[in-house]
Short mmCIF file of C-alpha atoms in Angstrom, two decimals:
data_model
loop_
_atom_site.label_atom_id
_atom_site.label_comp_id
_atom_site.label_asym_id
_atom_site.label_seq_id
_atom_site.Cartn_x
_atom_site.Cartn_y
_atom_site.Cartn_z
CA UNK D 1 0.00 0.00 0.00
CA UNK D 2 1.88 3.00 -1.32
CA UNK D 3 1.21 6.19 0.59
CA UNK D 4 3.32 8.34 -1.74
CA UNK D 5 2.95 7.76 -5.46
CA UNK D 6 4.96 9.04 -8.38
CA UNK D 7 3.07 7.66 -11.34
CA UNK D 8 5.51 8.72 -14.04
CA UNK D 9 8.65 6.55 -13.98
CA UNK D 10 10.35 8.84 -16.48
CA UNK D 11 10.14 12.28 -18.07
CA UNK D 12 12.08 13.75 -20.99
CA UNK D 13 12.34 17.53 -21.46
CA UNK D 14 14.24 19.83 -23.77
CA UNK D 15 16.86 22.11 -22.26
CA UNK D 16 15.42 25.52 -21.36
CA UNK D 17 11.86 24.22 -21.06
CA UNK D 18 9.88 23.58 -17.89
CA UNK D 19 10.03 20.21 -16.13
CA UNK D 20 7.00 19.27 -14.04
CA UNK D 21 7.26 16.27 -11.74
CA UNK D 22 4.14 15.08 -9.98
CA UNK D 23 3.47 13.30 -6.71
CA UNK D 24 0.26 12.10 -5.04
CA UNK D 25 -0.24 10.97 -1.47
CA UNK D 26 -3.00 9.13 0.32
CA UNK D 27 -2.33 9.79 4.02
CA UNK D 28 -4.12 12.98 5.09
CA UNK D 29 -1.89 13.15 8.20
CA UNK D 30 1.11 14.07 6.10
CA UNK D 31 1.97 17.71 6.66
CA UNK D 32 5.53 18.08 5.46
CA UNK D 33 6.81 17.24 2.00
CA UNK D 34 10.27 17.12 0.48
CA UNK D 35 11.90 16.54 -2.87
CA UNK D 36 15.22 14.76 -3.20
CA UNK D 37 17.41 14.37 -6.27
CA UNK D 38 19.61 11.34 -6.87
CA UNK D 39 22.45 10.94 -9.35
CA UNK D 40 23.78 7.43 -10.12
CA UNK D 41 26.21 6.09 -7.50
CA UNK D 42 25.37 8.93 -5.13
CA UNK D 43 23.01 9.25 -2.20
CA UNK D 44 19.85 11.36 -2.52
CA UNK D 45 20.37 15.08 -1.96
CA UNK D 46 17.76 17.42 -0.50
CA UNK D 47 16.27 19.83 -3.02
CA UNK D 48 13.29 21.69 -1.61
CA UNK D 49 10.50 21.23 0.92
CA UNK D 50 7.07 22.57 1.80
CA UNK D 51 4.92 22.59 4.90
CA UNK D 52 1.20 21.95 4.65
CA UNK D 53 0.47 25.49 5.85
CA UNK D 54 1.81 26.76 2.51
CA UNK D 55 0.77 26.06 -1.05
CA UNK D 56 3.97 27.15 -2.75
CA UNK D 57 7.66 27.33 -2.00
CA UNK D 58 10.30 28.66 -4.34
CA UNK D 59 14.08 28.31 -4.41
CA UNK D 60 15.79 29.60 -7.51
CA UNK D 61 14.78 27.50 -10.50
CA UNK D 62 12.82 25.09 -8.30
CA UNK D 63 9.23 25.60 -7.12
CA UNK D 64 7.07 23.13 -5.25
CA UNK D 65 3.29 23.45 -5.29
CA UNK D 66 1.00 21.73 -2.79
CA UNK D 67 -2.71 21.09 -3.33
CA UNK D 68 -3.94 19.62 -0.03
CA UNK D 69 -7.51 19.04 -1.16
CA UNK D 70 -6.26 16.94 -4.07
CA UNK D 71 -3.43 15.41 -2.01
CA UNK D 72 -1.09 16.36 -4.81
CA UNK D 73 2.22 18.15 -5.07
CA UNK D 74 4.40 19.03 -8.01
CA UNK D 75 7.96 20.18 -8.56
CA UNK D 76 8.59 22.71 -11.33
CA UNK D 77 12.07 23.27 -12.71
CA UNK D 78 12.45 26.35 -14.88
CA UNK D 79 14.51 26.51 -17.01
CA UNK D 80 15.59 22.88 -17.16
CA UNK D 81 19.30 22.19 -17.60
CA UNK D 82 21.14 19.00 -18.65
CA UNK D 83 22.66 18.83 -15.15
CA UNK D 84 19.15 18.39 -13.76
CA UNK D 85 19.03 14.92 -15.30
CA UNK D 86 18.59 12.61 -12.29
CA UNK D 87 16.00 10.60 -10.40
CA UNK D 88 13.67 12.77 -8.33
CA UNK D 89 12.01 11.39 -5.22
CA UNK D 90 9.01 12.87 -3.50
CA UNK D 91 8.87 12.24 0.28
CA UNK D 92 6.34 12.96 3.00
CA UNK D 93 6.16 12.95 6.76
CA UNK D 94 4.14 14.35 9.63
CA UNK D 95 5.01 16.46 12.65
CA UNK D 96 3.75 13.86 15.09
CA UNK D 97 6.36 11.40 13.98
CA UNK D 98 10.12 11.41 13.88
CA UNK D 99 11.53 13.84 11.37
CA UNK D 100 13.87 11.11 10.17
CA UNK D 101 10.97 8.90 9.07
CA UNK D 102 10.26 9.93 5.50
CA UNK D 103 7.89 8.02 3.22
CA UNK D 104 9.33 8.06 -0.30
CA UNK D 105 7.76 7.55 -3.69
CA UNK D 106 9.39 5.31 -6.28
CA UNK D 107 10.96 8.22 -8.10
CA UNK D 108 10.79 9.82 -11.54
CA UNK D 109 13.80 9.75 -13.83
CA UNK D 110 14.19 13.14 -15.51
CA UNK D 111 16.22 13.45 -18.71
CA UNK D 112 16.97 16.96 -19.95
CA UNK D 113 18.18 16.92 -23.55
CA UNK D 114 20.48 19.63 -24.88
CA UNK T 1 33.75 19.15 5.56
CA UNK T 2 33.18 15.43 5.18
CA UNK T 3 29.68 14.39 4.36
CA UNK T 4 28.06 11.13 5.37
CA UNK T 5 30.37 8.19 4.79
CA UNK T 6 29.34 4.55 4.61
CA UNK T 7 31.28 1.31 4.49
CA UNK T 8 31.59 -1.05 2.81
CA UNK T 9 30.33 0.22 -0.55
CA UNK T 10 29.62 -3.26 -1.89
CA UNK T 11 29.41 -6.67 -0.31
CA UNK T 12 28.16 -10.14 -1.14
CA UNK T 13 26.78 -12.54 1.46
CA UNK T 14 24.96 -15.87 1.40
CA UNK T 15 21.60 -16.69 2.90
CA UNK T 16 21.67 -17.15 6.65
CA UNK T 17 24.77 -15.06 7.18
CA UNK T 18 24.98 -11.85 9.17
CA UNK T 19 26.14 -8.42 7.97
CA UNK T 20 27.23 -5.18 9.63
CA UNK T 21 27.13 -1.87 7.79
CA UNK T 22 28.75 1.28 9.13
CA UNK T 23 27.99 4.98 8.89
CA UNK T 24 29.74 8.17 9.94
CA UNK T 25 27.42 11.16 10.00
CA UNK T 26 28.12 14.59 8.61
CA UNK T 27 30.15 16.73 10.98
CA UNK T 28 27.90 18.38 13.57
CA UNK T 29 24.99 15.99 13.09
CA UNK T 30 23.70 13.97 16.03
CA UNK T 31 20.98 11.82 14.46
CA UNK T 32 21.32 8.88 12.11
CA UNK T 33 18.57 7.22 10.09
CA UNK T 34 18.84 4.05 8.02
CA UNK T 35 16.92 3.29 4.85
CA UNK T 36 16.64 0.27 2.55
CA UNK T 37 16.23 0.91 -1.17
CA UNK T 38 15.28 -2.11 -3.26
CA UNK T 39 15.72 -2.00 -7.03
CA UNK T 40 13.16 0.29 -8.66
CA UNK T 41 11.76 1.46 -5.32
CA UNK T 42 12.13 4.51 -3.17
CA UNK T 43 14.07 4.37 0.09
CA UNK T 44 12.18 2.72 2.94
CA UNK T 45 12.74 3.80 6.56
CA UNK T 46 14.31 1.18 8.84
CA UNK T 47 15.03 3.11 12.05
CA UNK T 48 16.54 6.24 13.52
CA UNK T 49 19.09 6.68 16.31
CA UNK T 50 19.59 9.67 18.58
CA UNK T 51 21.56 9.82 21.82
CA UNK T 52 22.54 6.18 21.30
CA UNK T 53 18.94 5.01 21.41
CA UNK T 54 16.51 3.84 18.75
CA UNK T 55 14.06 6.69 18.42
CA UNK T 56 11.65 5.32 15.86
CA UNK T 57 11.38 2.16 13.82
CA UNK T 58 9.81 1.34 10.50
CA UNK T 59 8.14 -1.89 9.45
CA UNK T 60 11.20 -4.16 9.55
CA UNK T 61 11.65 -7.42 11.46
CA UNK T 62 13.85 -7.82 14.52
CA UNK T 63 16.56 -9.30 12.30
CA UNK T 64 17.40 -5.68 11.60
CA UNK T 65 19.13 -4.02 14.53
CA UNK T 66 21.33 -1.04 15.02
CA UNK T 67 23.57 0.87 17.29
CA UNK T 68 24.78 4.42 17.72
CA UNK T 69 28.09 5.21 19.35
CA UNK T 70 29.04 8.22 21.52
CA UNK T 71 30.73 9.84 18.50
CA UNK T 72 27.32 9.63 16.67
CA UNK T 73 28.50 7.01 14.18
CA UNK T 74 26.16 4.09 13.67
CA UNK T 75 25.96 0.47 12.62
CA UNK T 76 23.19 -1.50 10.96
CA UNK T 77 23.17 -5.26 11.60
CA UNK T 78 21.11 -7.76 9.69
CA UNK T 79 20.94 -11.36 10.91
CA UNK T 80 19.81 -14.51 9.10
CA UNK T 81 20.04 -12.87 5.69
CA UNK T 82 17.34 -13.59 3.12
CA UNK T 83 17.51 -13.16 -0.64
CA UNK T 84 15.02 -10.32 -0.27
CA UNK T 85 17.47 -8.36 1.86
CA UNK T 86 19.47 -7.60 -1.29
CA UNK T 87 19.27 -3.82 -1.62
CA UNK T 88 21.07 -0.52 -1.32
CA UNK T 89 21.29 0.50 2.35
CA UNK T 90 21.39 4.23 2.85
CA UNK T 91 22.47 6.07 5.95
CA UNK T 92 21.26 9.62 6.50
CA UNK T 93 22.32 12.08 9.16
CA UNK T 94 20.65 15.21 10.45
CA UNK T 95 20.28 17.43 13.45
CA UNK T 96 17.60 16.17 15.82
CA UNK T 97 14.08 17.36 14.98
CA UNK T 98 15.02 18.70 11.55
CA UNK T 99 13.65 17.51 8.26
CA UNK T 100 16.65 17.82 5.98
CA UNK T 101 18.46 14.51 5.79
CA UNK T 102 21.94 14.19 4.33
CA UNK T 103 22.46 10.80 2.71
CA UNK T 104 25.59 8.77 2.16
CA UNK T 105 26.28 6.93 -1.10
CA UNK T 106 24.98 3.69 0.37
CA UNK T 107 26.15 0.12 0.85
CA UNK T 108 25.07 -2.29 -1.88
CA UNK T 109 24.29 -5.69 -0.32
CA UNK T 110 23.81 -8.76 -2.50
CA UNK T 111 22.55 -11.93 -0.85
CA UNK T 112 23.09 -15.16 -2.81
#
């Protein structure tokens, strides 16, 4: 029973265009969400996060949007660069639990073509 | 500033054996979490250690145990290995009660 779902295993985007990665969750207790990026042979690295009290958080080229009623969040990368090619994981947690206990999706592999 | 380091990077074991994986957290971090990532899956939480005690545990059997030392480094032990234990084991460190985890490169375990 997957609580965090990333339904697109892969996404291909042209350099300079927008990349949109989607994530759905089923547990309404989740109130903190994170995106991690993973290159081959490296551990995941933190990218951006959002609390459920917000609906948008922006950091440079990266913006995360949260739609609580739809239990959906998305990561926008604008403009996309070839160095953004990696696997992106959506993760969720809740304040009542340990902050180290993140529930991850299966990931979406992003390919940005020059 | 050294990040999270894990050892060994790769190892092969046979069913029924025991394995110990090691993790040194990022400098200044006091909390260590362990995750299992099977092929094609996202990381799955095993447990977290803080102040040398297990703080929270995921849905893993007792064959999975851990330890945290006074210098904040940690070990993950798996007994009676099964084929299904083959996975990438990731260690992540953080400051207590913060969300941002810093991951190591992982230890790739193959059970034959």
